[in-house]
PDB file of C-alpha atoms and ligand atoms in Angstrom:
ATOM      1  CA  UNK G   1       7.080   8.321   7.273  1.00 81.00           C
ATOM      2  CA  UNK G   2       6.916   7.706   3.340  1.00 94.00           C
ATOM      3  CA  UNK G   3       3.779   5.699   2.266  1.00 97.00           C
ATOM      4  CA  UNK G   4       3.752   1.563   2.347  1.00 98.00           C
ATOM      5  CA  UNK G   5       4.647   1.028  -1.617  1.00 98.00           C
ATOM      6  CA  UNK G   6       2.054  -1.339  -2.496  1.00 98.00           C
ATOM      7  CA  UNK G   7       2.536  -3.899  -5.658  1.00 99.00           C
ATOM      8  CA  UNK G   8      -1.386  -5.589  -6.917  1.00 99.00           C
ATOM      9  CA  UNK G   9      -1.242  -8.443  -8.762  1.00 98.00           C
ATOM     10  CA  UNK G  10      -4.033  -8.786 -11.387  1.00 98.00           C
ATOM     11  CA  UNK G  11      -4.911 -12.019 -14.073  1.00 98.00           C
ATOM     12  CA  UNK G  12      -8.523  -9.986 -15.330  1.00 97.00           C
ATOM     13  CA  UNK G  13     -10.601  -7.475 -15.351  1.00 97.00           C
ATOM     14  CA  UNK G  14      -9.206  -5.221 -12.791  1.00 98.00           C
ATOM     15  CA  UNK G  15     -12.581  -4.059 -11.239  1.00 98.00           C
ATOM     16  CA  UNK G  16     -10.903  -4.802  -7.930  1.00 98.00           C
ATOM     17  CA  UNK G  17      -8.020  -2.621  -8.843  1.00 98.00           C
ATOM     18  CA  UNK G  18      -9.802  -0.175 -10.046  1.00 98.00           C
ATOM     19  CA  UNK G  19     -11.586   0.040  -6.262  1.00 98.00           C
ATOM     20  CA  UNK G  20      -8.141   0.594  -5.162  1.00 98.00           C
ATOM     21  CA  UNK G  21      -7.323   3.040  -7.541  1.00 98.00           C
ATOM     22  CA  UNK G  22     -10.599   5.275  -7.474  1.00 98.00           C
ATOM     23  CA  UNK G  23      -9.289   4.802  -2.863  1.00 98.00           C
ATOM     24  CA  UNK G  24      -6.294   6.345  -3.812  1.00 98.00           C
ATOM     25  CA  UNK G  25      -7.448   9.145  -5.891  1.00 97.00           C
ATOM     26  CA  UNK G  26     -11.068   9.578  -3.254  1.00 98.00           C
ATOM     27  CA  UNK G  27      -8.051   9.781  -0.466  1.00 97.00           C
ATOM     28  CA  UNK G  28      -9.765   6.281   1.457  1.00 98.00           C
ATOM     29  CA  UNK G  29      -6.152   4.796   0.783  1.00 98.00           C
ATOM     30  CA  UNK G  30      -3.851   7.505   1.704  1.00 98.00           C
ATOM     31  CA  UNK G  31      -0.832   5.431   4.131  1.00 98.00           C
ATOM     32  CA  UNK G  32       0.059   2.892   1.022  1.00 98.00           C
ATOM     33  CA  UNK G  33       0.683   4.181  -2.800  1.00 98.00           C
ATOM     34  CA  UNK G  34       0.018   1.880  -6.012  1.00 98.00           C
ATOM     35  CA  UNK G  35       3.394   1.715  -7.642  1.00 98.00           C
ATOM     36  CA  UNK G  36       3.238  -1.325  -9.655  1.00 98.00           C
ATOM     37  CA  UNK G  37       0.740  -3.686 -10.898  1.00 98.00           C
ATOM     38  CA  UNK G  38       2.099  -7.127 -12.131  1.00 98.00           C
ATOM     39  CA  UNK G  39       0.294  -9.672 -14.210  1.00 98.00           C
ATOM     40  CA  UNK G  40       0.136 -12.720 -15.642  1.00 98.00           C
ATOM     41  CA  UNK G  41      -1.828 -12.202 -18.421  1.00 97.00           C
ATOM     42  CA  UNK G  42      -0.230  -9.757 -20.633  1.00 97.00           C
ATOM     43  CA  UNK G  43      -4.112  -9.350 -22.831  1.00 97.00           C
ATOM     44  CA  UNK G  44      -5.435  -8.625 -18.657  1.00 98.00           C
ATOM     45  CA  UNK G  45      -7.591  -5.129 -18.723  1.00 98.00           C
ATOM     46  CA  UNK G  46      -6.435  -4.474 -15.417  1.00 98.00           C
ATOM     47  CA  UNK G  47      -2.948  -3.490 -17.273  1.00 98.00           C
ATOM     48  CA  UNK G  48      -5.542  -0.568 -19.199  1.00 98.00           C
ATOM     49  CA  UNK G  49      -6.673   1.032 -16.387  1.00 98.00           C
ATOM     50  CA  UNK G  50      -3.346   1.224 -14.094  1.00 98.00           C
ATOM     51  CA  UNK G  51      -2.124   2.516 -17.378  1.00 98.00           C
ATOM     52  CA  UNK G  52      -4.585   5.428 -17.338  1.00 98.00           C
ATOM     53  CA  UNK G  53      -3.519   5.916 -14.092  1.00 98.00           C
ATOM     54  CA  UNK G  54      -0.453   6.322 -14.504  1.00 98.00           C
ATOM     55  CA  UNK G  55       0.727   3.255 -12.752  1.00 98.00           C
ATOM     56  CA  UNK G  56       3.551   1.351 -14.105  1.00 98.00           C
ATOM     57  CA  UNK G  57       2.702  -1.677 -15.089  1.00 98.00           C
ATOM     58  CA  UNK G  58       4.785  -5.089 -15.595  1.00 97.00           C
ATOM     59  CA  UNK G  59       4.062  -8.880 -16.973  1.00 98.00           C
ATOM     60  CA  UNK G  60       5.312 -12.160 -15.802  1.00 98.00           C
ATOM     61  CA  UNK G  61       3.639 -14.626 -17.906  1.00 96.00           C
ATOM     62  CA  UNK G  62       4.225 -17.859 -17.156  1.00 92.00           C
ATOM     63  CA  UNK G  63       4.187 -19.777 -19.895  1.00 90.00           C
ATOM     64  CA  UNK G  64       6.992 -17.198 -21.409  1.00 92.00           C
ATOM     65  CA  UNK G  65       9.108 -18.596 -18.339  1.00 95.00           C
ATOM     66  CA  UNK G  66       8.374 -22.228 -18.672  1.00 94.00           C
ATOM     67  CA  UNK G  67       7.311 -23.225 -15.201  1.00 95.00           C
ATOM     68  CA  UNK G  68       5.828 -21.727 -11.721  1.00 95.00           C
ATOM     69  CA  UNK G  69       9.951 -21.323  -9.952  1.00 96.00           C
ATOM     70  CA  UNK G  70      11.707 -19.197 -12.833  1.00 97.00           C
ATOM     71  CA  UNK G  71       7.324 -17.556 -12.674  1.00 98.00           C
ATOM     72  CA  UNK G  72       7.920 -16.937  -8.589  1.00 98.00           C
ATOM     73  CA  UNK G  73      11.759 -16.249  -9.419  1.00 97.00           C
ATOM     74  CA  UNK G  74      10.811 -13.170 -11.355  1.00 98.00           C
ATOM     75  CA  UNK G  75       8.347 -12.088  -8.921  1.00 98.00           C
ATOM     76  CA  UNK G  76      10.264 -12.292  -5.964  1.00 98.00           C
ATOM     77  CA  UNK G  77      13.304 -10.121  -7.934  1.00 98.00           C
ATOM     78  CA  UNK G  78      10.390  -7.722  -9.210  1.00 98.00           C
ATOM     79  CA  UNK G  79       9.434  -7.167  -5.898  1.00 98.00           C
ATOM     80  CA  UNK G  80      12.062  -6.925  -4.042  1.00 98.00           C
ATOM     81  CA  UNK G  81      13.703  -4.056  -7.428  1.00 98.00           C
ATOM     82  CA  UNK G  82      10.571  -2.192  -6.736  1.00 97.00           C
ATOM     83  CA  UNK G  83      11.215  -2.607  -2.325  1.00 98.00           C
ATOM     84  CA  UNK G  84       7.277  -3.523  -2.045  1.00 98.00           C
ATOM     85  CA  UNK G  85       6.185  -3.666   1.131  1.00 98.00           C
ATOM     86  CA  UNK G  86       2.257  -4.675   0.741  1.00 98.00           C
ATOM     87  CA  UNK G  87       1.288  -7.154  -1.956  1.00 99.00           C
ATOM     88  CA  UNK G  88      -1.800  -7.259  -2.935  1.00 99.00           C
ATOM     89  CA  UNK G  89      -4.069  -9.748  -5.268  1.00 98.00           C
ATOM     90  CA  UNK G  90      -6.945  -8.574  -6.700  1.00 98.00           C
ATOM     91  CA  UNK G  91      -8.122 -11.277  -8.795  1.00 97.00           C
ATOM     92  CA  UNK G  92      -4.540 -12.302  -9.216  1.00 97.00           C
ATOM     93  CA  UNK G  93      -5.527 -16.717 -10.547  1.00 95.00           C
ATOM     94  CA  UNK G  94      -2.397 -17.684  -9.383  1.00 95.00           C
ATOM     95  CA  UNK G  95      -1.349 -19.865  -6.264  1.00 94.00           C
ATOM     96  CA  UNK G  96       1.673 -18.527  -5.100  1.00 96.00           C
ATOM     97  CA  UNK G  97       4.168 -21.383  -3.271  1.00 97.00           C
ATOM     98  CA  UNK G  98       5.263 -21.432   0.312  1.00 97.00           C
ATOM     99  CA  UNK G  99       8.435 -19.522  -1.524  1.00 97.00           C
ATOM    100  CA  UNK G 100       6.718 -16.741  -1.698  1.00 98.00           C
ATOM    101  CA  UNK G 101       3.830 -16.186   0.730  1.00 98.00           C
ATOM    102  CA  UNK G 102       6.933 -16.753   3.679  1.00 98.00           C
ATOM    103  CA  UNK G 103       9.174 -14.141   1.796  1.00 98.00           C
ATOM    104  CA  UNK G 104       6.165 -11.202   2.578  1.00 98.00           C
ATOM    105  CA  UNK G 105       4.586 -12.884   5.867  1.00 97.00           C
ATOM    106  CA  UNK G 106       1.133 -10.705   6.672  1.00 97.00           C
ATOM    107  CA  UNK G 107       1.919  -8.698   3.933  1.00 98.00           C
ATOM    108  CA  UNK G 108       0.315  -9.790   1.174  1.00 98.00           C
ATOM    109  CA  UNK G 109      -3.103  -9.016   1.197  1.00 98.00           C
ATOM    110  CA  UNK G 110      -5.984 -11.492  -1.463  1.00 98.00           C
ATOM    111  CA  UNK G 111      -9.951 -10.784  -2.032  1.00 98.00           C
ATOM    112  CA  UNK G 112     -11.924 -13.653  -1.863  1.00 98.00           C
ATOM    113  CA  UNK G 113     -16.095 -13.043  -3.220  1.00 98.00           C
ATOM    114  CA  UNK G 114     -17.201 -16.325  -0.802  1.00 98.00           C
ATOM    115  CA  UNK G 115     -17.580 -15.675   2.905  1.00 98.00           C
ATOM    116  CA  UNK G 116     -14.246 -18.044   3.670  1.00 98.00           C
ATOM    117  CA  UNK G 117     -14.681 -21.058   5.130  1.00 98.00           C
ATOM    118  CA  UNK G 118     -16.986 -21.458   2.202  1.00 98.00           C
ATOM    119  CA  UNK G 119     -16.601 -21.617  -0.941  1.00 98.00           C
ATOM    120  CA  UNK G 120     -12.935 -21.412  -0.865  1.00 98.00           C
ATOM    121  CA  UNK G 121      -9.726 -23.035  -0.929  1.00 96.00           C
ATOM    122  CA  UNK G 122      -7.714 -25.080  -4.618  1.00 94.00           C
ATOM    123  CA  UNK G 123     -10.012 -24.408  -7.809  1.00 94.00           C
ATOM    124  CA  UNK G 124     -12.551 -22.317  -5.495  1.00 97.00           C
ATOM    125  CA  UNK G 125     -12.481 -18.603  -8.047  1.00 96.00           C
ATOM    126  CA  UNK G 126     -14.241 -16.303 -10.241  1.00 96.00           C
ATOM    127  CA  UNK G 127     -17.838 -17.613 -10.912  1.00 97.00           C
ATOM    128  CA  UNK G 128     -17.076 -21.055 -10.021  1.00 98.00           C
ATOM    129  CA  UNK G 129     -17.483 -19.576  -6.391  1.00 98.00           C
ATOM    130  CA  UNK G 130     -21.294 -18.110  -7.598  1.00 98.00           C
ATOM    131  CA  UNK G 131     -21.905 -21.115  -8.943  1.00 98.00           C
ATOM    132  CA  UNK G 132     -20.939 -22.866  -5.902  1.00 98.00           C
ATOM    133  CA  UNK G 133     -22.778 -21.083  -3.956  1.00 98.00           C
ATOM    134  CA  UNK G 134     -26.572 -21.281  -6.038  1.00 98.00           C
ATOM    135  CA  UNK G 135     -25.773 -23.958  -6.139  1.00 98.00           C
ATOM    136  CA  UNK G 136     -25.353 -25.565  -2.448  1.00 98.00           C
ATOM    137  CA  UNK G 137     -28.147 -23.254  -1.969  1.00 98.00           C
ATOM    138  CA  UNK G 138     -27.012 -20.862   1.032  1.00 98.00           C
ATOM    139  CA  UNK G 139     -29.341 -17.643   1.444  1.00 98.00           C
ATOM    140  CA  UNK G 140     -26.003 -15.346   2.727  1.00 98.00           C
ATOM    141  CA  UNK G 141     -22.675 -14.716   0.564  1.00 98.00           C
ATOM    142  CA  UNK G 142     -20.601 -12.488   0.119  1.00 98.00           C
ATOM    143  CA  UNK G 143     -16.487 -11.732   0.049  1.00 98.00           C
ATOM    144  CA  UNK G 144     -13.622 -11.923   2.635  1.00 98.00           C
ATOM    145  CA  UNK G 145     -10.315 -10.009   2.409  1.00 99.00           C
ATOM    146  CA  UNK G 146      -7.497 -12.198   4.258  1.00 98.00           C
ATOM    147  CA  UNK G 147      -3.240 -12.496   4.602  1.00 98.00           C
ATOM    148  CA  UNK G 148      -2.181 -15.340   2.527  1.00 98.00           C
ATOM    149  CA  UNK G 149      -0.244 -18.176   3.797  1.00 98.00           C
ATOM    150  CA  UNK G 150       0.847 -21.166   2.284  1.00 96.00           C
ATOM    151  CA  UNK G 151      -2.820 -22.603   1.822  1.00 97.00           C
ATOM    152  CA  UNK G 152      -4.967 -20.907  -0.127  1.00 96.00           C
ATOM    153  CA  UNK G 153      -7.506 -18.873   0.865  1.00 97.00           C
ATOM    154  CA  UNK G 154      -7.218 -19.588   4.343  1.00 97.00           C
ATOM    155  CA  UNK G 155      -4.662 -16.956   5.970  1.00 98.00           C
ATOM    156  CA  UNK G 156      -6.009 -14.637   9.330  1.00 98.00           C
ATOM    157  CA  UNK G 157      -9.199 -12.936   7.830  1.00 98.00           C
ATOM    158  CA  UNK G 158      -9.386  -8.894   8.089  1.00 98.00           C
ATOM    159  CA  UNK G 159     -12.519  -8.480   6.816  1.00 98.00           C
ATOM    160  CA  UNK G 160     -15.647  -9.915   5.717  1.00 98.00           C
ATOM    161  CA  UNK G 161     -18.768  -8.107   4.349  1.00 98.00           C
ATOM    162  CA  UNK G 162     -22.343 -10.194   3.830  1.00 99.00           C
ATOM    163  CA  UNK G 163     -24.365 -10.112   0.656  1.00 98.00           C
ATOM    164  CA  UNK G 164     -28.017 -11.293   0.493  1.00 98.00           C
ATOM    165  CA  UNK G 165     -29.045 -13.465  -2.066  1.00 98.00           C
ATOM    166  CA  UNK G 166     -31.979 -13.118  -4.461  1.00 98.00           C
ATOM    167  CA  UNK G 167     -34.715 -15.960  -6.387  1.00 97.00           C
ATOM    168  CA  UNK G 168     -34.080 -16.210  -9.601  1.00 97.00           C
ATOM    169  CA  UNK G 169     -29.698 -15.257  -9.379  1.00 98.00           C
ATOM    170  CA  UNK G 170     -27.244 -16.537 -12.004  1.00 98.00           C
ATOM    171  CA  UNK G 171     -24.046 -16.687 -10.910  1.00 98.00           C
ATOM    172  CA  UNK G 172     -23.154 -13.702 -13.223  1.00 98.00           C
ATOM    173  CA  UNK G 173     -26.006 -11.459 -11.287  1.00 98.00           C
ATOM    174  CA  UNK G 174     -24.439 -12.739  -7.449  1.00 98.00           C
ATOM    175  CA  UNK G 175     -20.870 -12.181  -8.508  1.00 98.00           C
ATOM    176  CA  UNK G 176     -21.838  -7.815  -9.956  1.00 98.00           C
ATOM    177  CA  UNK G 177     -24.049  -7.559  -6.193  1.00 98.00           C
ATOM    178  CA  UNK G 178     -20.744  -9.447  -4.636  1.00 98.00           C
ATOM    179  CA  UNK G 179     -18.603  -6.798  -5.578  1.00 98.00           C
ATOM    180  CA  UNK G 180     -21.040  -3.479  -6.211  1.00 98.00           C
ATOM    181  CA  UNK G 181     -21.892  -4.250  -2.365  1.00 98.00           C
ATOM    182  CA  UNK G 182     -18.532  -6.012  -0.888  1.00 98.00           C
ATOM    183  CA  UNK G 183     -15.511  -6.848  -2.635  1.00 98.00           C
ATOM    184  CA  UNK G 184     -14.906  -2.797  -4.412  1.00 98.00           C
ATOM    185  CA  UNK G 185     -16.376  -1.762  -0.144  1.00 98.00           C
ATOM    186  CA  UNK G 186     -13.762  -4.366   1.815  1.00 98.00           C
ATOM    187  CA  UNK G 187     -10.609  -4.448  -0.417  1.00 98.00           C
ATOM    188  CA  UNK G 188      -9.960  -0.550  -0.398  1.00 98.00           C
ATOM    189  CA  UNK G 189     -10.251  -0.103   3.683  1.00 98.00           C
ATOM    190  CA  UNK G 190      -8.313  -3.771   4.378  1.00 98.00           C
ATOM    191  CA  UNK G 191      -5.375  -2.638   1.870  1.00 98.00           C
ATOM    192  CA  UNK G 192      -5.184   1.689   3.998  1.00 98.00           C
ATOM    193  CA  UNK G 193      -5.961  -0.404   6.979  1.00 98.00           C
ATOM    194  CA  UNK G 194      -2.263  -2.879   6.603  1.00 98.00           C
ATOM    195  CA  UNK G 195      -0.694  -0.107   4.646  1.00 98.00           C
ATOM    196  CA  UNK G 196      -1.185   2.346   7.188  1.00 98.00           C
ATOM    197  CA  UNK G 197       0.120  -0.701  10.302  1.00 98.00           C
ATOM    198  CA  UNK G 198       3.340  -1.059   8.351  1.00 98.00           C
ATOM    199  CA  UNK G 199       3.622   2.843   7.900  1.00 97.00           C
ATOM    200  CA  UNK G 200       3.325   3.378  11.989  1.00 95.00           C
ATOM    201  CA  UNK G 201       5.913   0.819  11.899  1.00 93.00           C
ATOM    202  CA  UNK G 202       8.789   1.763  10.870  1.00 88.00           C
ATOM    203  CA  UNK G 203       7.809   5.213  12.614  1.00 78.00           C
TER     204      UNK G 203
HETATM  205  C1  GAR M 301     -13.683 -10.583  -8.141  1.00 89.66           C
HETATM  206  O1  GAR M 301     -14.732 -11.799  -7.865  1.00 89.66           O
HETATM  207  C2  GAR M 301     -12.410 -11.972  -7.009  1.00 89.66           C
HETATM  208  O2  GAR M 301     -13.313 -11.899  -5.702  1.00 89.66           O
HETATM  209  C3  GAR M 301     -12.313 -13.053  -7.980  1.00 89.66           C
HETATM  210  O3  GAR M 301     -12.038 -12.561  -9.020  1.00 89.66           O
HETATM  211  C4  GAR M 301     -13.476 -11.159  -9.333  1.00 89.66           C
HETATM  212  C5  GAR M 301     -11.343 -10.654 -10.423  1.00 89.66           C
HETATM  213  O4  GAR M 301     -12.603  -9.883 -11.186  1.00 89.66           O
HETATM  214  N1  GAR M 301     -11.279 -13.626  -7.278  1.00 89.66           N
HETATM  215  C6  GAR M 301     -10.929 -15.391  -7.010  1.00 89.66           C
HETATM  216  O5  GAR M 301     -11.829 -15.733  -6.608  1.00 89.66           O
HETATM  217  C7  GAR M 301      -8.987 -15.339  -6.191  1.00 89.66           C
HETATM  218  N2  GAR M 301     -10.034 -17.012  -5.234  1.00 89.66           N
HETATM  219  P1  GAR M 301     -11.674  -8.422 -12.045  1.00 89.66           P
HETATM  220  O6  GAR M 301     -10.720  -8.579 -12.241  1.00 89.66           O
HETATM  221  O7  GAR M 301     -12.537  -7.778 -11.584  1.00 89.66           O
HETATM  222  O8  GAR M 301     -10.601  -7.835 -10.014  1.00 89.66           O
END
């Protein structure tokens, strides 16, 4: 049976996308294939990473389309056109409405840079998550890979990994450690796990 067709949605630097590309090239991601990278931001370096790996890219801009509804309409049409079976949000900074999450139940995965249910939900993204963790004074943080439903960061958890906070950590230093020790490791593993489950259901 053919591999699960994956689209990765990005907004920025794309280090998590890079971890997925490396996993695909290194044989860790074997039951799924990244066939498309979609960005809401034409300046995202993640697009260059995809191009360098020979993966098709597409920019869907909310600004150009005028509103969230038009953005989601175009997104859904693109995903359908390409026969996408699994969507991975890898540093994608747009919250998707129930219209999109209902169209792909347990078929959208997100990576979040904390141990959910801490420091998550609306307003918690990127560096802000690490600022909040340091501000609260927790001694352990980490990353979570979860399914996406209509509640921001509220879907079923697939994988988590803890990361220790050290004396003197800045948000930037902590962000890097959480990426290196957790995100880049568990995201490829979780994507492979779900891609394999989807492939198995087709057989
Ligand atoms: C990552 O830390 C990711 O977990 C986070 O943004 C960063 C994107 O980095 N995502 C969120 O905060 C989503 N709520 P990347 O573009 O280098 O992968």
